[in-house]
PDB file of C-alpha atoms in Angstrom:
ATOM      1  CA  UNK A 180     -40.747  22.496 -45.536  1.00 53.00           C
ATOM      2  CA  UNK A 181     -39.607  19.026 -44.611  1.00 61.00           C
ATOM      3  CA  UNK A 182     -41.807  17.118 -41.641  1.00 58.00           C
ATOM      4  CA  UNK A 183     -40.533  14.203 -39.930  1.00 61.00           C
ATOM      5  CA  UNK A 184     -43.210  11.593 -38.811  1.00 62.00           C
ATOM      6  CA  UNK A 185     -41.527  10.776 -35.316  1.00 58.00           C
ATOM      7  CA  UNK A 186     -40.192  14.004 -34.559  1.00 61.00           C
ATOM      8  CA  UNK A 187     -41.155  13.760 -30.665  1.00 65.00           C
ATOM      9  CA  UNK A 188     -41.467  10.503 -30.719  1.00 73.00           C
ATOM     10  CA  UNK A 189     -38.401   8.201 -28.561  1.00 75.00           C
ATOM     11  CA  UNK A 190     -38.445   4.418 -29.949  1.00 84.00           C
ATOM     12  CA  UNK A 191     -39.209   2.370 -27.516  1.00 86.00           C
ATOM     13  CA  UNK A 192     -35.586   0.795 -26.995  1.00 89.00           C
ATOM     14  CA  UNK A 193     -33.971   3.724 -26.611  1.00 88.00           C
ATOM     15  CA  UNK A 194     -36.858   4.463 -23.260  1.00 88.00           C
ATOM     16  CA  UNK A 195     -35.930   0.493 -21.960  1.00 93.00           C
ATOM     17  CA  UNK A 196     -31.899   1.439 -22.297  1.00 92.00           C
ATOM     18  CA  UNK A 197     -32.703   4.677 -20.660  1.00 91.00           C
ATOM     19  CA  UNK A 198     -34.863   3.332 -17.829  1.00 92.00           C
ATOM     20  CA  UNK A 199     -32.193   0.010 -17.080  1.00 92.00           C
ATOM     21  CA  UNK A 200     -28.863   2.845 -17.031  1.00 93.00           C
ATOM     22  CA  UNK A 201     -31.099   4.808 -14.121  1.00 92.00           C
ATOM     23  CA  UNK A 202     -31.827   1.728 -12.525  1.00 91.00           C
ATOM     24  CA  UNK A 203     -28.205   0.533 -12.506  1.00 90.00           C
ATOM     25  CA  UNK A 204     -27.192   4.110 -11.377  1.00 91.00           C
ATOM     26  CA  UNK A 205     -29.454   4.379  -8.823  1.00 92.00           C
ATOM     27  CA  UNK A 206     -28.962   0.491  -7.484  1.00 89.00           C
ATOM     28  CA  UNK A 207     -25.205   1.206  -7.451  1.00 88.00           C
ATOM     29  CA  UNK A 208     -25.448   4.137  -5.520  1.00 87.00           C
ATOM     30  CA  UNK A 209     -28.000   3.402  -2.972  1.00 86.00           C
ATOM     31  CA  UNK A 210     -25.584  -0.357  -2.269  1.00 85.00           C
ATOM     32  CA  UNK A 211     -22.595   1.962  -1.746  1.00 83.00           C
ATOM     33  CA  UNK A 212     -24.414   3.961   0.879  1.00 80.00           C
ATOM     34  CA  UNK A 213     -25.674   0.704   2.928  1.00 77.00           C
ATOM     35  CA  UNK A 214     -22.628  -1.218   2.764  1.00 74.00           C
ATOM     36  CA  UNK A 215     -20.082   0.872   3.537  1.00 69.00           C
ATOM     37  CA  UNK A 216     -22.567   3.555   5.842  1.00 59.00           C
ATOM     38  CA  UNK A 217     -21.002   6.484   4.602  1.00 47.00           C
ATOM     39  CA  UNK A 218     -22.783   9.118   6.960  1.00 46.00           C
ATOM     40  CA  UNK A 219     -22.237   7.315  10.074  1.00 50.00           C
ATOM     41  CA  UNK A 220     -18.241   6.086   9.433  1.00 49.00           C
ATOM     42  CA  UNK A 221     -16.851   8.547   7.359  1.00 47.00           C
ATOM     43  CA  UNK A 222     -14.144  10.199   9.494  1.00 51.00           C
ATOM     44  CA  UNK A 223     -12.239  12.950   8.879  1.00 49.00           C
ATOM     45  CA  UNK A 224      -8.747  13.043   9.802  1.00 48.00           C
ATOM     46  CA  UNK A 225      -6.589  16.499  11.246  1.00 48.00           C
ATOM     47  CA  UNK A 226      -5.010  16.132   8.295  1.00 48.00           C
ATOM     48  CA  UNK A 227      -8.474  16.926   5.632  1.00 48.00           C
ATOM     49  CA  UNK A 228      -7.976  12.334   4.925  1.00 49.00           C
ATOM     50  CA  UNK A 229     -11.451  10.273   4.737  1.00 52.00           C
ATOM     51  CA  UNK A 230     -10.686   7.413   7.401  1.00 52.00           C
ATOM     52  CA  UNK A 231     -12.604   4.747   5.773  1.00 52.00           C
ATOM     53  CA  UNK A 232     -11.897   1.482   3.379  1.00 49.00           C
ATOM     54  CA  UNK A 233     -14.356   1.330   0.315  1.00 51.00           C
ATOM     55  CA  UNK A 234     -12.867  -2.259  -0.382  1.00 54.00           C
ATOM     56  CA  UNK A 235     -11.930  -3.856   2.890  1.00 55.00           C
ATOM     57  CA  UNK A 236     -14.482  -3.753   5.545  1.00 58.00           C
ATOM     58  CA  UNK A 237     -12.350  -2.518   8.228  1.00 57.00           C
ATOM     59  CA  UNK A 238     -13.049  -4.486  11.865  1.00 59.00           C
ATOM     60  CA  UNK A 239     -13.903  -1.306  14.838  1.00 64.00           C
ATOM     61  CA  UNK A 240     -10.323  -2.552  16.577  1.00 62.00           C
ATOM     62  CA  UNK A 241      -8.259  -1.790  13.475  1.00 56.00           C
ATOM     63  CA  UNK A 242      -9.621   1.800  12.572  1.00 58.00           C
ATOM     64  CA  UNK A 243      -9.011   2.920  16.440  1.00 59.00           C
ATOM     65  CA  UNK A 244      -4.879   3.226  15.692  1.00 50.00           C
ATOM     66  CA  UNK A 245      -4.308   4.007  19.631  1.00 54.00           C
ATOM     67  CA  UNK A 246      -5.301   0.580  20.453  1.00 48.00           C
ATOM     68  CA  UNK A 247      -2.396  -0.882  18.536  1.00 54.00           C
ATOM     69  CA  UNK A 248       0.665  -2.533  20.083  1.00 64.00           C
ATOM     70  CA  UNK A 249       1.312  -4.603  17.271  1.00 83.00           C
ATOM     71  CA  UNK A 250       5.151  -3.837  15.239  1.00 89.00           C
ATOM     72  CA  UNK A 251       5.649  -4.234  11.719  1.00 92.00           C
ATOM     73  CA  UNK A 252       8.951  -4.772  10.244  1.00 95.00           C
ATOM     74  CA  UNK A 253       9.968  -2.353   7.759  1.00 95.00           C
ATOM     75  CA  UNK A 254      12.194  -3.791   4.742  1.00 96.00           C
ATOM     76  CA  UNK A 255      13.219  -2.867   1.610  1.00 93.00           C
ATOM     77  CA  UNK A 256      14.843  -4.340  -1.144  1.00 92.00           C
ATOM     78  CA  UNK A 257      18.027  -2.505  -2.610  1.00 93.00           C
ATOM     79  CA  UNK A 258      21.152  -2.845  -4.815  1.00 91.00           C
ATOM     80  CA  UNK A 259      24.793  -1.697  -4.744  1.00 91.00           C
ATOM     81  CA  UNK A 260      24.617   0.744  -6.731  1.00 92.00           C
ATOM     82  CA  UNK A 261      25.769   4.281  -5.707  1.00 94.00           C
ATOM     83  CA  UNK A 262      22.146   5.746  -6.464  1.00 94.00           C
ATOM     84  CA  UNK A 263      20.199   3.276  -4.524  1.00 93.00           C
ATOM     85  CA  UNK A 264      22.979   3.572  -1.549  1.00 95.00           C
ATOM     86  CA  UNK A 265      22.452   6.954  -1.358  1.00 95.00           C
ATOM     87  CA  UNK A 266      17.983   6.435  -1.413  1.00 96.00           C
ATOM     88  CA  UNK A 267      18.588   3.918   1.471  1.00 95.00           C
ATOM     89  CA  UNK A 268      20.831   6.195   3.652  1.00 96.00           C
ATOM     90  CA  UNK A 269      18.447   8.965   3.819  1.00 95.00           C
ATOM     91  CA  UNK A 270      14.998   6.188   4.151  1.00 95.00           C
ATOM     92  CA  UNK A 271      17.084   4.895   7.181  1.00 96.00           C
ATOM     93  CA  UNK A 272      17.779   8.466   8.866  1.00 96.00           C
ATOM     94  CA  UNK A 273      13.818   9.211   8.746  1.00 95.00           C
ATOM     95  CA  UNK A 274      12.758   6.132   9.545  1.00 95.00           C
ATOM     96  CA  UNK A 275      15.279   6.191  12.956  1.00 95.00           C
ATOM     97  CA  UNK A 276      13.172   9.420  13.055  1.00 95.00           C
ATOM     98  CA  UNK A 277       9.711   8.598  13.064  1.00 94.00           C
ATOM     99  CA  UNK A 278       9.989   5.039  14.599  1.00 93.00           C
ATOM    100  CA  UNK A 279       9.699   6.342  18.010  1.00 90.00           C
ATOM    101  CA  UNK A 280       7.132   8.590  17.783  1.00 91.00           C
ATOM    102  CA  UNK A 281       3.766   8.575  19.300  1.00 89.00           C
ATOM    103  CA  UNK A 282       1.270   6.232  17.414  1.00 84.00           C
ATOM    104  CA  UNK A 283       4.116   4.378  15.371  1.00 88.00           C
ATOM    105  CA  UNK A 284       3.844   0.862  15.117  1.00 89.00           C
ATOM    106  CA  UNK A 285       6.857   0.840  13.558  1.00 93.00           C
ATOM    107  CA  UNK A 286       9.343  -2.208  14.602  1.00 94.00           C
ATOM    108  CA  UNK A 287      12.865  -3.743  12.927  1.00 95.00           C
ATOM    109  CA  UNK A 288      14.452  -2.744   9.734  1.00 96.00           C
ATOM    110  CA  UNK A 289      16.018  -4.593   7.328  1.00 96.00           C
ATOM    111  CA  UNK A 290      17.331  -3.561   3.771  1.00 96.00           C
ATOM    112  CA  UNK A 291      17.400  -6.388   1.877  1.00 96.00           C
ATOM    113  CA  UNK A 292      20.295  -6.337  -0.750  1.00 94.00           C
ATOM    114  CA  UNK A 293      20.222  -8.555  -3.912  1.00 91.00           C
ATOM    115  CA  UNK A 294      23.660  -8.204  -5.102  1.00 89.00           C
ATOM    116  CA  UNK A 295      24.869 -11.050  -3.920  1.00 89.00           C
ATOM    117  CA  UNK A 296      27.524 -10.171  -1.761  1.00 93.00           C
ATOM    118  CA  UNK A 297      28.067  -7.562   0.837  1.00 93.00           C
ATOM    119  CA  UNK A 298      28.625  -3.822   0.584  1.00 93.00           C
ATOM    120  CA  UNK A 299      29.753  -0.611   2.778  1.00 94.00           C
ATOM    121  CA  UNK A 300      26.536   0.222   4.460  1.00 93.00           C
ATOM    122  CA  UNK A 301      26.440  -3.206   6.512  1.00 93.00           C
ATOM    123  CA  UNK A 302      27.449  -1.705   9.531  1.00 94.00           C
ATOM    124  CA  UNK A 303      25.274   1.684   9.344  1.00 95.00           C
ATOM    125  CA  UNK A 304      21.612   0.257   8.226  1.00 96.00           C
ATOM    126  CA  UNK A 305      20.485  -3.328   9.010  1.00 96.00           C
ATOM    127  CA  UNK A 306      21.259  -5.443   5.982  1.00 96.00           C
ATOM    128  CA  UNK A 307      20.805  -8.906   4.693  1.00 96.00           C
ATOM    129  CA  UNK A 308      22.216  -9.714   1.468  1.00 96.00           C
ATOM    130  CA  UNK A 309      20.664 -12.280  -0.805  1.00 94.00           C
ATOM    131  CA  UNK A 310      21.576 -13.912  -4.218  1.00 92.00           C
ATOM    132  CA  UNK A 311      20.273 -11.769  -7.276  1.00 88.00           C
ATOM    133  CA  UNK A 312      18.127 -13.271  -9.814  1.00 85.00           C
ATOM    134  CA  UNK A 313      19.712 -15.645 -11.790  1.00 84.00           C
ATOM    135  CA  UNK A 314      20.859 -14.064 -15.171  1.00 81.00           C
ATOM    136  CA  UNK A 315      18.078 -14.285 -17.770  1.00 78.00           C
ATOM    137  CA  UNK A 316      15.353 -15.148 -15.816  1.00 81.00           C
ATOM    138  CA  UNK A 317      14.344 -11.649 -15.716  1.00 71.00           C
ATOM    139  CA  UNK A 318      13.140 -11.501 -19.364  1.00 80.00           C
ATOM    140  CA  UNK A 319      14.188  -8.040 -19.225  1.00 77.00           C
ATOM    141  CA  UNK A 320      12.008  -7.051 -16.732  1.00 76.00           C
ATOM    142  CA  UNK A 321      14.725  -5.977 -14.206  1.00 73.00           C
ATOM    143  CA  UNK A 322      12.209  -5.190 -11.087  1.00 79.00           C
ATOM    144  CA  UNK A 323      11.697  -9.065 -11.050  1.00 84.00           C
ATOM    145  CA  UNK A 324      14.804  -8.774  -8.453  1.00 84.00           C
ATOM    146  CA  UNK A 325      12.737  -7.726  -5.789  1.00 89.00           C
ATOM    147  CA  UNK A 326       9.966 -10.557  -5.264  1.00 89.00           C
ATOM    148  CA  UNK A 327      13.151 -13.075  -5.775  1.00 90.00           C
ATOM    149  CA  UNK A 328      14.812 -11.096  -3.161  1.00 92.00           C
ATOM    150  CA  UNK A 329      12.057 -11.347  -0.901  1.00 93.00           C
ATOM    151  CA  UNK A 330      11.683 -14.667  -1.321  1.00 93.00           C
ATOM    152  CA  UNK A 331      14.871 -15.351  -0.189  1.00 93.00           C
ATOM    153  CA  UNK A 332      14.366 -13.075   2.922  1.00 94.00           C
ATOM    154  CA  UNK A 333      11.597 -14.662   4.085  1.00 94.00           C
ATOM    155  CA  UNK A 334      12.826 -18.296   3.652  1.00 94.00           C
ATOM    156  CA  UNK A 335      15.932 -17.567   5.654  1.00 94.00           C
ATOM    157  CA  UNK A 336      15.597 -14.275   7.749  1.00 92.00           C
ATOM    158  CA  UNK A 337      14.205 -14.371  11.250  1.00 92.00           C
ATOM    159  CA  UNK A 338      11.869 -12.033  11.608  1.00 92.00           C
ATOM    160  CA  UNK A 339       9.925 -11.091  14.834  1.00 92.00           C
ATOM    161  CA  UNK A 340       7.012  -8.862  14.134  1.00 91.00           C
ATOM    162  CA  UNK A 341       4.080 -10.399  12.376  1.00 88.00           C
ATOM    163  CA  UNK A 342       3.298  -7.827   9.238  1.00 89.00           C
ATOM    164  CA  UNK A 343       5.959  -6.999   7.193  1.00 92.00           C
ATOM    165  CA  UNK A 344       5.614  -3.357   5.266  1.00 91.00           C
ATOM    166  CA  UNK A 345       7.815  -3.698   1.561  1.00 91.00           C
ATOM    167  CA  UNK A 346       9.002   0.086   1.719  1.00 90.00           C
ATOM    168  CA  UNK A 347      11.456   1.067  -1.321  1.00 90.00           C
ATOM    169  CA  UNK A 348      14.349   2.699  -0.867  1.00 91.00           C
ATOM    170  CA  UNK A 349      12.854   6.088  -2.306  1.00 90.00           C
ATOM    171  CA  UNK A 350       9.867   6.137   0.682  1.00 89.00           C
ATOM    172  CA  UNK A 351      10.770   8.870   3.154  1.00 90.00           C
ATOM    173  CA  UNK A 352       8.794   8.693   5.918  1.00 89.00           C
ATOM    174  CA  UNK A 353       7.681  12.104   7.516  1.00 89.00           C
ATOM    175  CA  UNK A 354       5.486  10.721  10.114  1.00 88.00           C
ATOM    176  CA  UNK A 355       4.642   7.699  12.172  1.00 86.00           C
ATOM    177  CA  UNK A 356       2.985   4.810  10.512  1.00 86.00           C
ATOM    178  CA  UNK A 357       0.342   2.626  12.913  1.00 85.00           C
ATOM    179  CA  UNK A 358       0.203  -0.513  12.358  1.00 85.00           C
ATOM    180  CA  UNK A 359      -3.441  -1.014  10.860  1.00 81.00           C
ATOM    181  CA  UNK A 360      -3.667  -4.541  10.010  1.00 80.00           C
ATOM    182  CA  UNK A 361      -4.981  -7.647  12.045  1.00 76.00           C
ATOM    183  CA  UNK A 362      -5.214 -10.691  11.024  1.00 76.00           C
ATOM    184  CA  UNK A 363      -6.064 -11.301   7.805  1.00 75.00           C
ATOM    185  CA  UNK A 364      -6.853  -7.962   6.964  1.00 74.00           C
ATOM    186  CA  UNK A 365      -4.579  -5.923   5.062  1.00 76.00           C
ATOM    187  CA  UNK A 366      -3.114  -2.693   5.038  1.00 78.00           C
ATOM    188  CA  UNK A 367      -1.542   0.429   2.867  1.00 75.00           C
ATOM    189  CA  UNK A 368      -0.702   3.854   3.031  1.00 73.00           C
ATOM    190  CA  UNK A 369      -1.309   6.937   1.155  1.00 69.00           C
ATOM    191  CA  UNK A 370       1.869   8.161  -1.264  1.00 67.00           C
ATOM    192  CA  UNK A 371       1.953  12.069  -0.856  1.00 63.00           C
ATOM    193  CA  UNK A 372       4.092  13.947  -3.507  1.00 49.00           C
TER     194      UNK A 372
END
């Protein structure tokens, strides 16, 4: 028969690592319930969403999305390419479709197009075309179009509505968006699949 002489016995470590990860677990959790008041704001939507920002404290004016008269522009950036024609076709058509609706804060569209020169869809969906990113610059890392893109747009566009949404040409929208943000606070949606 073999006997251990500890057996029973924790070492006195392990009991100060034990006691500091409860302490930790128990700070953590009773800071997340204070700051961010989860029995008292946690709303839930029609829709089974939690209506609160974990991150973000969320001002009593923004979370109210009736009291909001405030537009955002919707734009998106976008090539020629028959693929990405087709994506921003069918973006347009439900946006046109959801802009109006109750709740939608919703203002001007534009697709912004980085191809450098104009295409066939000018005359159906809001477009301003901008100069693509100069070859090389890119480092293989082709998405680098859109910020340049963007840049561009902002520097020369005019643009009336104060918060801008960057949409991309694969969003379909299938409701209204509110416009949630104010002032410096910012603002983002839920993907569904």
């Amino acid at each position: 028969m073999i006997s251990r002489k500890n057996m029973g016995h924790a070492s006195p470590l392990l009991l100060i690592l034990l006691a500091l990860g409860f302490f930790f677990a128990t700070y953590n959790l009773l800071t997340m319930v204070m700051q961010n008041k989860v029995a008292n704001s946690r709303k839930v939507l029609g829709d089974g969403l939690d209506w609160f920002d974990p991150i973000t404290a969320m001002p009593e004016e923004v979370k109210n999305a009736e009291n909001s008269n405030m537009r955002f522009h919707v734009a998106l950036t976008a090539t020629d390419a028959p693929y990405s024609k087709w994506q921003c076709r069918i973006m347009y058509y439900w946006y046109k479709k959801v802009k109006d609706m109750p709740g939608s804060g919703m203002g001007g569209f534009t697709r912004v197009l980085h191809s450098g020169r104009p295409d066939n869809l000018m005359e159906e969906i809001p477009t301003f075309v901008v100069d693509p990113l100069p070859d090389g610059l890119d480092r293989g890392y082709i998405v680098l179009n859109r910020p340049w893109a963007f840049v561009q747009w902002l520097e020369k566009a005019t643009i009336e509505e104060e918060y801008i949404l960057m949409a991309e040409p694969d969003h379909i929208f299938i409701k209204s968006l509110p416009n949630l943000a104010r002032g410096s606070y910012p603002a983002g949606f839920p993907f569904s699949t």
